[in-house]
Short mmCIF file of C-alpha atoms in Angstrom, two decimals:
data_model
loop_
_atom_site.label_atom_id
_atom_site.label_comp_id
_atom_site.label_asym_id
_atom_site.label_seq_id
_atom_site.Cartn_x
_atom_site.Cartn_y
_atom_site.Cartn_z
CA UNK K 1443 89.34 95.02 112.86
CA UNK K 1444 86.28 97.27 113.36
CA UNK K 1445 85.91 96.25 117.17
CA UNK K 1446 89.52 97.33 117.58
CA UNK K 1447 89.13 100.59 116.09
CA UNK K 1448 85.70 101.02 117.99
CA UNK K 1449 87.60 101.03 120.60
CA UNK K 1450 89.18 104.36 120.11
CA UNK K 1451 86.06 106.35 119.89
CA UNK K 1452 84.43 104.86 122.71
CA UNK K 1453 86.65 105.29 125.14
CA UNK K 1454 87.25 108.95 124.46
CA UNK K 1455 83.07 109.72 124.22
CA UNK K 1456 83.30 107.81 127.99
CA UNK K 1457 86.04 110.14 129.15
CA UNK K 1458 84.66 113.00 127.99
CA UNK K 1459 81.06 112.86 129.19
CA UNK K 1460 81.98 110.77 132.55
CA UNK K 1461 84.41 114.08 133.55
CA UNK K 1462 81.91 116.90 132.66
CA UNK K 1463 78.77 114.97 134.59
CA UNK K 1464 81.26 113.78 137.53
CA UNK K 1465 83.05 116.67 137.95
CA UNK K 1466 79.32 118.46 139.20
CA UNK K 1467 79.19 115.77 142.04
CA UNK K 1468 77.15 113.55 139.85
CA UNK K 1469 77.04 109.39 139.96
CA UNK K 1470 75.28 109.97 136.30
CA UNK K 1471 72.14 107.41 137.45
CA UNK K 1472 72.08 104.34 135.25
CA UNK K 1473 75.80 104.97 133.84
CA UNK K 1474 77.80 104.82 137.25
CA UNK K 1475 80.42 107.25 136.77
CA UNK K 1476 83.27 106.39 139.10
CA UNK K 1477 86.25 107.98 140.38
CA UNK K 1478 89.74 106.20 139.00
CA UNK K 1479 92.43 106.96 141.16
CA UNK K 1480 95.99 106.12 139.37
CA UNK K 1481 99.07 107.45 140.84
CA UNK K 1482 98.60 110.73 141.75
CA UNK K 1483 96.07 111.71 139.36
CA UNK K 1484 92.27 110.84 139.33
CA UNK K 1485 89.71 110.49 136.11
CA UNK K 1486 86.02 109.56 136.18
CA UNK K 1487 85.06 106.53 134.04
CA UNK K 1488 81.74 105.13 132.91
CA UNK K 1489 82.22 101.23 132.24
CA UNK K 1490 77.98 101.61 130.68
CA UNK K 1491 79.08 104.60 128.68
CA UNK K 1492 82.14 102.46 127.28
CA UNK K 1493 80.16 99.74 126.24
CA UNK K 1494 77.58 101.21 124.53
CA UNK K 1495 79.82 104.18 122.77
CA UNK K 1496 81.97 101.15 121.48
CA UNK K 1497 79.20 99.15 120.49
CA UNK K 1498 77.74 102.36 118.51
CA UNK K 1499 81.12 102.65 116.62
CA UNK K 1500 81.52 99.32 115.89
CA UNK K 1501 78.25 99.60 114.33
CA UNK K 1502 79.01 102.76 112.33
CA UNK K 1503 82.46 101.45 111.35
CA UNK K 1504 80.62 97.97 110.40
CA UNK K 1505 78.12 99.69 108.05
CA UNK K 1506 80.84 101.98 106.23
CA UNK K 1507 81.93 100.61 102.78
CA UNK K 1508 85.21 99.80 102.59
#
């Protein structure tokens, strides 16, 4: 259940920092910020900057007490 609520967090911290570095032009070196085109509107993702902000919140929702 933690990986699933992981997922929330890391998604969003992906969105977030892929739109502020690729809207300045930027590929964002080792995280490979890419253009998404869907419909008619277009966001930047980071698949990197998913992975590892999920993997960080699994961790932190892992170590929580419950």
């Amino acid at each position: 259940m933690d990986f699933f609520k992981a997922l929330v967090p890391g998604a969003l911290l992906s969105w977030v920092v892929s739109s502020m570095i690729g809207r300045q032009g930027s590929r964002g070196g080792w995280l490979v910020i890419e253009r998404l085109h869907f419909d008619q509107h277009m966001i930047y993702w980071s698949w990197p900057l998913f992975i590892i902000g999920t993997v960080l919140a699994w961790a932190l929702f892992a170590m929580t007490p419950k």
